[in-house]
mmCIF file of C-alpha atoms in Angstrom:
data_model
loop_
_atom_site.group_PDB
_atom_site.id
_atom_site.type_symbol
_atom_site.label_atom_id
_atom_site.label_comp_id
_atom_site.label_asym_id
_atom_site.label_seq_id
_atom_site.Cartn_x
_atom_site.Cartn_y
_atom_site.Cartn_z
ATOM 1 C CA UNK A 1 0.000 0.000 0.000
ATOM 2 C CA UNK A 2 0.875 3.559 -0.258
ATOM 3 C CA UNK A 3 0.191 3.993 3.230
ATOM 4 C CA UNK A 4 3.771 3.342 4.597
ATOM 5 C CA UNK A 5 5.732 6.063 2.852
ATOM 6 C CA UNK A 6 3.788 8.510 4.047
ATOM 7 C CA UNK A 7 3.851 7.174 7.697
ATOM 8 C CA UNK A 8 7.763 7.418 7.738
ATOM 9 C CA UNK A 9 7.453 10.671 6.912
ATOM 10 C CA UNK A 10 5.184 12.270 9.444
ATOM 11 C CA UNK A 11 6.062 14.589 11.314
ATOM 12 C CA UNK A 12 4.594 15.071 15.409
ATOM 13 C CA UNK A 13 2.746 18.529 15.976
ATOM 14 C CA UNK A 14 4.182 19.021 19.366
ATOM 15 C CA UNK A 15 7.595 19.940 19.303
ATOM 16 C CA UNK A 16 10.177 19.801 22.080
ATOM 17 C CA UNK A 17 12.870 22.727 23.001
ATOM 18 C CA UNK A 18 16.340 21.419 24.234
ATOM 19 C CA UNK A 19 17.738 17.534 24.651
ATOM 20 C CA UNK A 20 16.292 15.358 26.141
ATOM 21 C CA UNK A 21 17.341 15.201 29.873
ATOM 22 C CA UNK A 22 16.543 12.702 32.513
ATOM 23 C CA UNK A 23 17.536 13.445 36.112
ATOM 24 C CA UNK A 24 20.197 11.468 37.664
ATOM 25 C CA UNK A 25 19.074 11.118 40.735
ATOM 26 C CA UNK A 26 15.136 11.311 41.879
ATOM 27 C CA UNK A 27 14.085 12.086 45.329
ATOM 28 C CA UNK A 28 11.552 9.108 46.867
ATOM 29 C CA UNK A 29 12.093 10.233 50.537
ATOM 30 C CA UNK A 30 7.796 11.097 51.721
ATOM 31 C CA UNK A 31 7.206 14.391 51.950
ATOM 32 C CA UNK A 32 3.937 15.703 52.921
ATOM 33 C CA UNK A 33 1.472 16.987 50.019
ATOM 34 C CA UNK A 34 1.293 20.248 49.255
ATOM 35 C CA UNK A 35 -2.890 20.619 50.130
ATOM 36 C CA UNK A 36 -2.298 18.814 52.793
ATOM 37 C CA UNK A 37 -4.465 20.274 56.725
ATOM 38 C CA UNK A 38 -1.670 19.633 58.573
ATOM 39 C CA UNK A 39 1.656 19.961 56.584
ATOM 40 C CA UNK A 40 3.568 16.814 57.942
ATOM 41 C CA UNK A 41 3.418 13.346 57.602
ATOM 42 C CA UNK A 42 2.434 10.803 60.676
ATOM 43 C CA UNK A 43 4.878 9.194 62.645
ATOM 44 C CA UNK A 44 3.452 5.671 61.970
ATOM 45 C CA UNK A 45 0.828 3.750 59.665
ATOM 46 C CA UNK A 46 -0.360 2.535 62.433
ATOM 47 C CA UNK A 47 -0.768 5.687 64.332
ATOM 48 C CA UNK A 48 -2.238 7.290 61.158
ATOM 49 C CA UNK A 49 -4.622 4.691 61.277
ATOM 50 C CA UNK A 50 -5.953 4.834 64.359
ATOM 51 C CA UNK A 51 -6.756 8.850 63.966
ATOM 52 C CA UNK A 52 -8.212 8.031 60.240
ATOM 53 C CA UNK A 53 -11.530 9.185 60.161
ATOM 54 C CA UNK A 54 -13.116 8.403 56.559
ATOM 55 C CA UNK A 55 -16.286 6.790 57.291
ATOM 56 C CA UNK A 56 -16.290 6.997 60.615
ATOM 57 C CA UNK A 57 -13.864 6.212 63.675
ATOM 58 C CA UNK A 58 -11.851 3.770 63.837
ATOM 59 C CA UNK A 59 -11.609 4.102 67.717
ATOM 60 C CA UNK A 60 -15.123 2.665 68.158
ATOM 61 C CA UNK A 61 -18.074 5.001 68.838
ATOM 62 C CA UNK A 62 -17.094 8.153 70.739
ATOM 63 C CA UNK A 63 -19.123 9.417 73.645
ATOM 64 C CA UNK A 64 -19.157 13.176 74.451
ATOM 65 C CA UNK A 65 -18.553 13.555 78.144
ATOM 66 C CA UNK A 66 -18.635 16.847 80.428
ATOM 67 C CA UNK A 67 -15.050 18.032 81.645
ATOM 68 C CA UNK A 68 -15.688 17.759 84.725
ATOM 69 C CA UNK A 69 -16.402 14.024 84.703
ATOM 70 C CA UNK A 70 -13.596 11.566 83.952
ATOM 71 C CA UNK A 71 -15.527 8.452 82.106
ATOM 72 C CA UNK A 72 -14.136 4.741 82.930
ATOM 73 C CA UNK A 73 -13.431 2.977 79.293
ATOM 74 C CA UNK A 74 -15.453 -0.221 79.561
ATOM 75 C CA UNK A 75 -13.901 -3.820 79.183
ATOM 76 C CA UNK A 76 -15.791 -4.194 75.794
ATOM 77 C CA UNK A 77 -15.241 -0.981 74.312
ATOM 78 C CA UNK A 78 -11.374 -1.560 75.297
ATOM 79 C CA UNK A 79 -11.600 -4.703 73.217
ATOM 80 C CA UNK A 80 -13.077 -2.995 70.299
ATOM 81 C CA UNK A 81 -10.589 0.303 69.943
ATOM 82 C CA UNK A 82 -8.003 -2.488 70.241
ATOM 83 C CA UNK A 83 -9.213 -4.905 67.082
ATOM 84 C CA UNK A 84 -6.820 -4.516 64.100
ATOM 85 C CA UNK A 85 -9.973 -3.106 62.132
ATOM 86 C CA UNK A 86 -11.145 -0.716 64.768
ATOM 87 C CA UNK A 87 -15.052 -0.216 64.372
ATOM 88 C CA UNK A 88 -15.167 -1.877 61.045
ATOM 89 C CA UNK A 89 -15.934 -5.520 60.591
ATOM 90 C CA UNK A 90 -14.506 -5.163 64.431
ATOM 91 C CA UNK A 91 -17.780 -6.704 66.223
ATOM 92 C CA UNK A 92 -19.541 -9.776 65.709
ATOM 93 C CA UNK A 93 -22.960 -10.159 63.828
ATOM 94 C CA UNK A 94 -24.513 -11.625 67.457
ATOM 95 C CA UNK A 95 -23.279 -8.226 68.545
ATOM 96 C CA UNK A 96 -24.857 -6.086 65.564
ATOM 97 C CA UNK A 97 -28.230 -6.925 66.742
ATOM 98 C CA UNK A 98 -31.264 -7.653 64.988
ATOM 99 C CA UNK A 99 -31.048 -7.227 61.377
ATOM 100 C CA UNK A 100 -34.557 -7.616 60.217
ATOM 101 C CA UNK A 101 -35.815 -4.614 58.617
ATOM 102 C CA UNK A 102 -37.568 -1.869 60.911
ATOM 103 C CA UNK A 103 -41.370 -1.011 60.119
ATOM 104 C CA UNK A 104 -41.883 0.706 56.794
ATOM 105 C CA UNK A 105 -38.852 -0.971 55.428
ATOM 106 C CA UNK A 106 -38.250 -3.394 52.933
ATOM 107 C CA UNK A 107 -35.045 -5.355 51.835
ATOM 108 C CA UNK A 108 -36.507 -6.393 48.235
ATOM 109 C CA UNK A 109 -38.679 -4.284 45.404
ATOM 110 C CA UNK A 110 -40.809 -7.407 45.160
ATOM 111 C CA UNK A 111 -42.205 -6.743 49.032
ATOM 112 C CA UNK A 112 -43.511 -3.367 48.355
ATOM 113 C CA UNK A 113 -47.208 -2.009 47.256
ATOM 114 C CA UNK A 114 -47.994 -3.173 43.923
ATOM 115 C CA UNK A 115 -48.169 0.521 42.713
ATOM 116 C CA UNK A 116 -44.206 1.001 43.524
ATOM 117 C CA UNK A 117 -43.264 -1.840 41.584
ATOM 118 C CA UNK A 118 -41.190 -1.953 38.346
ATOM 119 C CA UNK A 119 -43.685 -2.266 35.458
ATOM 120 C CA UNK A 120 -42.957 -5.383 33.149
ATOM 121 C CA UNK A 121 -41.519 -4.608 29.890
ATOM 122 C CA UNK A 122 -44.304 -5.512 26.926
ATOM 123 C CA UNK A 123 -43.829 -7.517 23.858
ATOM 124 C CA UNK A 124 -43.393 -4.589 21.604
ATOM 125 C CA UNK A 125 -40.364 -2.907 24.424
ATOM 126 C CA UNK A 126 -38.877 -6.297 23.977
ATOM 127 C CA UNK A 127 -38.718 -6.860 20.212
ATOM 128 C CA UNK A 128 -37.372 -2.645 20.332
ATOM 129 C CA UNK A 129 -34.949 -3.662 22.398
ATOM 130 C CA UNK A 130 -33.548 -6.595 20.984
ATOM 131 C CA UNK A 131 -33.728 -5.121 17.242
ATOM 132 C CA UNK A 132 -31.914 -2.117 18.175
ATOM 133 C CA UNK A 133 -34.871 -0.232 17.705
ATOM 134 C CA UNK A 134 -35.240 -1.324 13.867
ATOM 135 C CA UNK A 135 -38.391 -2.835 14.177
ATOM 136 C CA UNK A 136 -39.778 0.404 16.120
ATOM 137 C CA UNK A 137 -42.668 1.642 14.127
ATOM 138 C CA UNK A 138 -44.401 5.242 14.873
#
């Protein structure tokens, strides 16, 4: 084909200024990001970790208590800041509770009212559908 010739001959758009230059040496010590609140890194992963707050705590659930009082930390809510997941998959389903859905709620479409249901698709949606919309006639 003719095709090639012209291939080896095309030029890019872009062009560069200077040599090309790669740097001899390239610093991977962490350094904090620039947007970053706080403008240093943590001392640990770990530590990091246990301050994260992304979707939720991972200290366990927090209780607000008044200065003057000094709150005891349970037995059980020791164990739980302590888990290696913190509050996430950190408790047992026994411990969860009941997981049946409250009054008013449903966990499938099909145990709603009839009248918030999906409505079946027809023979003529179907036959649209599967054509492409060919067969579609106004």
């Amino acid at each position: 084909m003719r095709l090639t010739p012209f291939l080896r001959q095309h030029t890019p758009l872009i062009r560069f200024l200077g040599k090309r230059t790669f740097p001899k040496e390239a610093d991977h010590t962490p350094h904090p990001h620039p947007a970053s609140p706080t403008h240093s890194l943590p001392e640990s992963f770990a530590s990091y970790r246990q301050n994260a707050v992304q979707h939720g705590s991972l200290k366990g659930p927090q209780t607000s208590a008044s200065p003057t009082s000094t709150p005891k930390p349970s037995a059980s809510a020791a164990v739980q800041s302590a888990g290696a997941y913190g509050a996430v998959g950190g408790r047992s389903g026994r411990q969860l509770g009941d997981v049946r859905p409250k009054d008013g709620e449903v966990w499938d479409r099909s145990e709603l009212p009839q009248r918030f249901r999906r409505t079946p698709f027809t023979e003529t949606e179907i036959e649209a559908i599967e054509s492409g919309g060919a067969t579609l006639t106004w």
